[in-house]
mmCIF file of C-alpha atoms in Angstrom:
data_model
loop_
_atom_site.group_PDB
_atom_site.id
_atom_site.type_symbol
_atom_site.label_atom_id
_atom_site.label_comp_id
_atom_site.label_asym_id
_atom_site.label_seq_id
_atom_site.Cartn_x
_atom_site.Cartn_y
_atom_site.Cartn_z
ATOM 1 C CA MET A 281 155.532 93.352 107.657
ATOM 2 C CA ARG A 282 152.987 92.411 110.294
ATOM 3 C CA LYS A 283 152.484 96.072 111.165
ATOM 4 C CA LEU A 284 151.909 96.862 107.495
ATOM 5 C CA LEU A 285 149.265 94.133 107.237
ATOM 6 C CA ILE A 286 147.491 95.470 110.324
ATOM 7 C CA LEU A 287 147.506 99.009 108.960
ATOM 8 C CA THR A 288 146.212 97.753 105.609
ATOM 9 C CA ALA A 289 143.394 95.849 107.312
ATOM 10 C CA LEU A 290 142.439 98.882 109.390
ATOM 11 C CA ALA A 291 142.438 101.113 106.331
ATOM 12 C CA SER A 292 140.305 98.598 104.447
ATOM 13 C CA GLY A 293 137.844 98.418 107.334
ATOM 14 C CA CYS A 294 137.568 102.187 107.525
ATOM 15 C CA PHE A 295 137.005 102.396 103.778
ATOM 16 C CA ALA A 296 134.245 99.771 103.945
ATOM 17 C CA ALA A 297 132.575 101.570 106.851
ATOM 18 C CA THR A 298 132.662 104.866 104.993
ATOM 19 C CA ALA A 299 131.256 103.276 101.846
ATOM 20 C CA ARG A 300 128.474 101.680 103.889
ATOM 21 C CA GLU A 301 127.579 105.017 105.482
ATOM 22 C CA ASP A 302 127.533 106.665 102.063
ATOM 23 C CA ALA A 303 125.290 103.891 100.755
ATOM 24 C CA TRP A 304 122.736 104.364 103.538
ATOM 25 C CA ALA A 305 122.833 108.110 102.931
ATOM 26 C CA ILE A 306 121.933 107.564 99.271
ATOM 27 C CA LEU A 307 118.986 105.327 100.174
ATOM 28 C CA ASP A 308 117.796 107.638 102.933
ATOM 29 C CA LYS A 309 117.858 110.626 100.600
ATOM 30 C CA ALA A 310 115.721 108.768 98.070
ATOM 31 C CA LEU A 311 113.323 107.659 100.813
ATOM 32 C CA GLN A 312 112.775 111.311 101.720
ATOM 33 C CA ASP A 313 112.154 112.341 98.113
ATOM 34 C CA ASP A 314 109.004 112.100 95.977
ATOM 35 C CA SER A 315 106.923 108.962 95.434
ATOM 36 C CA GLU A 316 108.899 107.729 92.436
ATOM 37 C CA HIS A 317 112.250 107.982 94.204
ATOM 38 C CA LYS A 318 110.854 106.340 97.325
ATOM 39 C CA ARG A 319 109.640 103.382 95.273
ATOM 40 C CA ILE A 320 113.016 103.099 93.560
ATOM 41 C CA ALA A 321 114.740 103.054 96.948
ATOM 42 C CA LEU A 322 112.331 100.411 98.244
ATOM 43 C CA ALA A 323 113.007 98.232 95.209
ATOM 44 C CA ALA A 324 116.693 98.468 96.074
ATOM 45 C CA LEU A 325 116.038 97.713 99.754
ATOM 46 C CA ALA A 326 114.165 94.597 98.648
ATOM 47 C CA THR A 327 117.487 93.085 97.542
ATOM 48 C CA ILE A 328 118.870 93.300 101.093
ATOM 49 C CA PRO A 329 118.087 90.250 103.282
ATOM 50 C CA GLY A 330 115.567 90.617 106.078
ATOM 51 C CA SER A 331 118.324 89.856 108.555
ATOM 52 C CA ASN A 332 119.486 93.463 108.128
ATOM 53 C CA PRO A 333 117.510 95.453 110.736
ATOM 54 C CA LYS A 334 118.327 98.844 109.194
ATOM 55 C CA ALA A 335 116.850 97.837 105.855
ATOM 56 C CA VAL A 336 113.769 96.303 107.459
ATOM 57 C CA LEU A 337 113.175 99.383 109.610
ATOM 58 C CA ARG A 338 113.215 101.669 106.587
ATOM 59 C CA ALA A 339 110.762 99.499 104.659
ATOM 60 C CA GLU A 340 108.488 99.239 107.706
ATOM 61 C CA SER A 341 108.469 103.018 108.023
ATOM 62 C CA ALA A 342 107.439 103.323 104.381
ATOM 63 C CA LEU A 343 104.277 101.348 105.182
ATOM 64 C CA GLU A 344 103.064 104.558 106.860
ATOM 65 C CA ASP A 345 103.731 106.773 103.825
ATOM 66 C CA LYS A 346 100.863 108.998 102.677
ATOM 67 C CA ASP A 347 101.148 107.638 99.119
ATOM 68 C CA ALA A 348 99.449 104.266 98.568
ATOM 69 C CA GLU A 349 101.921 103.295 95.835
ATOM 70 C CA VAL A 350 104.801 103.774 98.258
ATOM 71 C CA ARG A 351 103.039 101.691 100.915
ATOM 72 C CA GLN A 352 102.414 99.036 98.303
ATOM 73 C CA ALA A 353 106.095 99.031 97.299
ATOM 74 C CA ALA A 354 107.097 98.814 100.961
ATOM 75 C CA ALA A 355 104.946 95.738 101.494
ATOM 76 C CA MET A 356 106.380 94.094 98.387
ATOM 77 C CA ALA A 357 109.917 94.867 99.542
ATOM 78 C CA LEU A 358 109.365 93.332 102.978
ATOM 79 C CA GLY A 359 108.034 90.185 101.353
ATOM 80 C CA GLN A 360 111.031 89.872 99.058
ATOM 81 C CA MET A 361 113.336 90.469 102.019
ATOM 82 C CA LYS A 362 111.586 87.657 103.931
ATOM 83 C CA ALA A 363 111.469 90.083 106.853
ATOM 84 C CA ARG A 364 109.773 88.016 109.543
ATOM 85 C CA GLU A 365 110.101 90.845 112.065
ATOM 86 C CA ALA A 366 107.817 92.902 109.829
ATOM 87 C CA VAL A 367 104.879 90.474 110.091
ATOM 88 C CA PRO A 368 102.953 92.619 112.637
ATOM 89 C CA TYR A 369 103.287 95.663 110.380
ATOM 90 C CA LEU A 370 102.185 93.706 107.314
ATOM 91 C CA LYS A 371 99.177 92.345 109.196
ATOM 92 C CA LYS A 372 98.195 95.916 109.970
ATOM 93 C CA ALA A 373 98.588 96.753 106.280
ATOM 94 C CA LEU A 374 95.893 94.182 105.457
ATOM 95 C CA ASP A 375 93.431 96.860 106.591
ATOM 96 C CA ASP A 376 94.837 99.376 104.098
ATOM 97 C CA THR A 377 93.403 100.155 100.651
ATOM 98 C CA GLY A 378 92.900 97.288 98.218
ATOM 99 C CA GLU A 379 96.213 97.472 96.382
ATOM 100 C CA VAL A 380 98.217 97.795 99.595
ATOM 101 C CA ALA A 381 96.256 95.035 101.327
ATOM 102 C CA PHE A 382 96.899 92.718 98.390
ATOM 103 C CA ALA A 383 100.623 93.509 98.417
ATOM 104 C CA ALA A 384 100.715 92.864 102.170
ATOM 105 C CA ALA A 385 98.895 89.558 101.721
ATOM 106 C CA LYS A 386 101.424 88.443 99.135
ATOM 107 C CA ALA A 387 104.309 89.585 101.333
ATOM 108 C CA LEU A 388 102.988 87.603 104.291
ATOM 109 C CA THR A 389 102.719 84.551 102.066
ATOM 110 C CA GLU A 390 106.317 85.040 100.904
ATOM 111 C CA ILE A 391 107.415 85.152 104.539
ATOM 112 C CA GLY A 392 105.409 82.047 105.400
ATOM 113 C CA ASP A 393 102.671 83.664 107.472
ATOM 114 C CA PRO A 394 99.079 82.626 106.596
ATOM 115 C CA SER A 395 97.457 85.884 107.721
ATOM 116 C CA GLY A 396 96.947 87.192 104.198
ATOM 117 C CA ARG A 397 95.200 84.079 102.896
ATOM 118 C CA ASP A 398 91.690 85.534 103.092
ATOM 119 C CA VAL A 399 92.653 88.500 100.939
ATOM 120 C CA LEU A 400 94.321 86.246 98.352
ATOM 121 C CA ILE A 401 91.243 84.034 98.229
ATOM 122 C CA GLU A 402 88.898 86.969 97.770
ATOM 123 C CA VAL A 403 90.990 88.346 94.927
ATOM 124 C CA LEU A 404 91.092 84.895 93.310
ATOM 125 C CA ALA A 405 87.314 84.580 93.595
ATOM 126 C CA GLY A 406 86.651 87.936 91.958
ATOM 127 C CA GLU A 407 83.003 87.993 90.960
ATOM 128 C CA ARG A 408 82.490 84.242 90.566
ATOM 129 C CA LYS A 409 79.385 82.864 92.214
ATOM 130 C CA ASP A 410 80.340 79.164 92.353
ATOM 131 C CA THR A 411 82.525 79.636 95.411
ATOM 132 C CA PRO A 412 83.233 76.700 97.741
ATOM 133 C CA GLY A 413 82.507 77.203 101.426
ATOM 134 C CA ILE A 414 86.000 78.192 102.485
ATOM 135 C CA VAL A 415 86.053 80.876 99.798
ATOM 136 C CA THR A 416 82.743 82.316 100.969
ATOM 137 C CA ASN A 417 84.012 82.440 104.548
ATOM 138 C CA ALA A 418 87.267 84.065 103.487
ATOM 139 C CA MET A 419 85.430 86.681 101.469
ATOM 140 C CA ARG A 420 83.253 87.493 104.456
ATOM 141 C CA THR A 421 86.357 87.887 106.617
ATOM 142 C CA ALA A 422 88.175 90.021 104.067
ATOM 143 C CA LYS A 423 85.277 92.210 102.945
ATOM 144 C CA ASN A 424 86.531 95.195 104.936
ATOM 145 C CA LYS A 425 90.109 94.738 103.792
ATOM 146 C CA ILE A 426 89.699 94.931 100.056
ATOM 147 C CA HIS A 427 86.843 96.520 98.160
ATOM 148 C CA HIS A 428 85.497 94.956 94.955
ATOM 149 C CA PRO A 429 88.751 93.114 94.146
ATOM 150 C CA GLY A 430 87.471 91.867 90.825
ATOM 151 C CA GLY A 431 87.543 95.410 89.540
ATOM 152 C CA LEU A 432 90.956 96.367 90.875
ATOM 153 C CA ILE A 433 93.995 96.645 88.668
ATOM 154 C CA LEU A 434 95.937 95.690 91.805
ATOM 155 C CA MET A 435 99.569 95.068 90.991
ATOM 156 C CA GLY A 436 99.014 95.858 87.325
ATOM 157 C CA ALA A 437 99.768 93.903 84.204
ATOM 158 C CA GLN A 438 103.345 93.261 85.315
ATOM 159 C CA ASP A 439 102.043 90.547 87.641
ATOM 160 C CA ALA A 440 100.253 88.774 84.859
ATOM 161 C CA THR A 441 103.224 89.026 82.515
ATOM 162 C CA GLY A 442 105.532 87.456 85.040
ATOM 163 C CA ALA A 443 107.464 90.270 86.720
ATOM 164 C CA MET A 444 106.443 88.936 90.110
ATOM 165 C CA PHE A 445 106.115 85.211 89.619
ATOM 166 C CA GLY A 446 108.057 84.148 86.562
ATOM 167 C CA PRO A 447 107.607 84.619 82.825
ATOM 168 C CA ALA A 448 107.690 80.944 81.892
ATOM 169 C CA SER A 449 103.982 80.500 82.507
ATOM 170 C CA TRP A 450 102.966 83.082 79.951
ATOM 171 C CA GLY A 451 105.267 82.937 76.974
ATOM 172 C CA ILE A 452 104.845 85.702 74.452
ATOM 173 C CA VAL A 453 101.525 87.489 74.805
ATOM 174 C CA ALA A 454 100.069 87.848 71.326
ATOM 175 C CA ALA A 455 98.214 91.004 70.409
ATOM 176 C CA LYS A 456 94.936 89.089 70.235
ATOM 177 C CA ASP A 457 95.444 87.988 73.871
ATOM 178 C CA ALA A 458 96.266 91.444 75.196
ATOM 179 C CA VAL A 459 92.616 92.163 75.940
ATOM 180 C CA ASP A 460 92.413 89.019 78.075
ATOM 181 C CA LEU A 461 95.542 90.055 79.926
ATOM 182 C CA ARG A 462 94.033 93.432 80.749
ATOM 183 C CA GLY A 463 90.651 91.932 81.575
ATOM 184 C CA LYS A 464 88.783 93.008 84.666
ATOM 185 C CA GLY A 465 90.678 91.757 87.704
ATOM 186 C CA THR A 466 92.817 89.348 85.657
ATOM 187 C CA PRO A 467 96.271 90.397 86.948
ATOM 188 C CA GLY A 468 95.054 90.206 90.523
ATOM 189 C CA ARG A 469 93.424 86.788 90.173
ATOM 190 C CA ALA A 470 96.439 85.362 88.368
ATOM 191 C CA ALA A 471 98.779 86.745 91.020
ATOM 192 C CA ALA A 472 96.554 85.380 93.793
ATOM 193 C CA ALA A 473 96.727 81.923 92.237
ATOM 194 C CA ALA A 474 100.509 82.182 92.005
ATOM 195 C CA TYR A 475 100.865 83.162 95.645
ATOM 196 C CA LEU A 476 98.461 80.508 96.909
ATOM 197 C CA VAL A 477 100.985 77.991 95.580
ATOM 198 C CA LYS A 478 103.254 79.162 98.404
ATOM 199 C CA ASP A 479 100.560 78.699 101.057
ATOM 200 C CA PRO A 480 101.354 75.516 103.025
ATOM 201 C CA ASP A 481 97.684 74.869 103.812
ATOM 202 C CA PRO A 482 96.549 71.734 101.914
ATOM 203 C CA TYR A 483 93.338 73.536 100.981
ATOM 204 C CA ALA A 484 95.399 75.733 98.671
ATOM 205 C CA VAL A 485 95.365 72.781 96.260
ATOM 206 C CA THR A 486 91.558 72.733 96.322
ATOM 207 C CA LEU A 487 91.486 76.453 95.606
ATOM 208 C CA LEU A 488 93.857 76.058 92.666
ATOM 209 C CA GLU A 489 91.726 73.237 91.267
ATOM 210 C CA TRP A 490 88.710 75.503 91.564
ATOM 211 C CA ALA A 491 90.582 78.306 89.775
ATOM 212 C CA LEU A 492 90.967 76.038 86.749
ATOM 213 C CA GLY A 493 87.390 77.053 85.959
ATOM 214 C CA ASP A 494 88.153 80.773 85.810
ATOM 215 C CA GLU A 495 86.791 82.584 82.772
ATOM 216 C CA ASN A 496 90.202 84.033 81.903
ATOM 217 C CA GLN A 497 92.907 82.026 80.159
ATOM 218 C CA PHE A 498 95.745 83.605 82.121
ATOM 219 C CA VAL A 499 94.199 82.683 85.454
ATOM 220 C CA ARG A 500 93.528 79.119 84.267
ATOM 221 C CA ALA A 501 97.123 78.831 83.072
ATOM 222 C CA GLU A 502 98.514 80.084 86.384
ATOM 223 C CA ALA A 503 96.260 77.714 88.329
ATOM 224 C CA ALA A 504 97.398 74.821 86.151
ATOM 225 C CA LYS A 505 101.018 75.780 86.709
ATOM 226 C CA GLY A 506 100.433 75.934 90.455
ATOM 227 C CA LEU A 507 98.883 72.483 90.527
ATOM 228 C CA GLY A 508 101.947 71.128 88.768
ATOM 229 C CA GLN A 509 103.925 72.308 91.795
ATOM 230 C CA ARG A 510 101.467 71.657 94.624
ATOM 231 C CA GLY A 511 98.974 69.113 93.322
ATOM 232 C CA THR A 512 98.876 65.341 93.641
ATOM 233 C CA SER A 513 98.099 62.544 91.215
ATOM 234 C CA GLU A 514 94.443 63.159 92.076
ATOM 235 C CA SER A 515 94.723 66.619 90.505
ATOM 236 C CA ILE A 516 95.383 65.082 87.097
ATOM 237 C CA ALA A 517 91.679 64.439 86.525
ATOM 238 C CA LYS A 518 90.981 68.121 87.194
ATOM 239 C CA LEU A 519 93.666 69.164 84.711
ATOM 240 C CA GLN A 520 92.661 66.818 81.898
ATOM 241 C CA PRO A 521 89.717 68.927 80.622
ATOM 242 C CA LEU A 522 92.147 71.794 80.058
ATOM 243 C CA LEU A 523 93.906 69.739 77.396
ATOM 244 C CA ASP A 524 90.949 70.767 75.214
ATOM 245 C CA ASP A 525 91.084 74.433 76.241
ATOM 246 C CA PRO A 526 90.797 76.823 73.286
ATOM 247 C CA HIS A 527 94.008 78.601 74.332
ATOM 248 C CA THR A 528 97.452 77.117 73.700
ATOM 249 C CA ARG A 529 99.018 78.512 76.882
ATOM 250 C CA VAL A 530 96.378 76.777 79.008
ATOM 251 C CA ARG A 531 96.667 73.467 77.139
ATOM 252 C CA ALA A 532 100.455 73.556 77.320
ATOM 253 C CA MET A 533 100.602 74.381 81.035
ATOM 254 C CA ALA A 534 97.993 71.748 81.862
ATOM 255 C CA ALA A 535 99.957 69.193 79.852
ATOM 256 C CA ALA A 536 103.215 70.033 81.629
ATOM 257 C CA SER A 537 101.541 69.825 85.031
ATOM 258 C CA ILE A 538 99.969 66.468 84.225
ATOM 259 C CA ILE A 539 103.411 65.161 83.286
ATOM 260 C CA ASN A 540 104.883 66.534 86.514
ATOM 261 C CA LEU A 541 102.171 64.895 88.608
ATOM 262 C CA SER A 542 102.133 61.550 86.826
ATOM 263 C CA PRO A 543 103.786 58.590 88.579
ATOM 264 C CA GLY A 544 107.190 57.951 87.070
ATOM 265 C CA ALA A 545 107.235 61.377 85.438
ATOM 266 C CA THR A 546 111.033 61.294 85.226
ATOM 267 C CA PRO A 547 112.186 58.805 82.580
#
């Protein structure tokens, strides 16, 4: 009986090893294919924890791909994997084209590294002129990393509709709001606000409060949501004017954040 159990265990182990080898072969084949298949493979790799060196190595290699969309997908994957070993490669990617640099900045923030903060701040600022000092400094630092971020589509409308940072903040996007959602630089600024929430620097709260004055309703809503998570009771005064915002999503998110930040919020 004992011998049978041992043989069964060995057979099971061999089967698992074979299946694992077959699985890597599938991913490797896709990673050697065209851009679409590479991005599909990277999306799959993103579900593997960063503690798996084989998965991390493959995503790191994709950061050198000739196609910017593949490099962008690779950066996103490494962020989702929380691949701390990839930080040096992601820092290098901050010098890539705008979309890739932005993806790398978000990935670094996901991992807990502050190196991408300047890029996030510049995207959040867009073309606004009323920038506080730290924003001006960040934009100066990042000027060679991302070109005219206010005009970039960046991660596309999927960011602003919640594919990257949760659909609850948007609700259903009415047809009359679709233009706002596709507005110049809107997805990027909204995504930047969402990722600054994850930045441990206390000044992230100041930046989110400043973003409440953005011209676009989706950015204001995301900033309000972020303050509900990162703000303090002192942020309530900054949120109160949004209770009179012409857009329901902004009023509702500001209201929820005020409740979250109010002393004794839980009944």
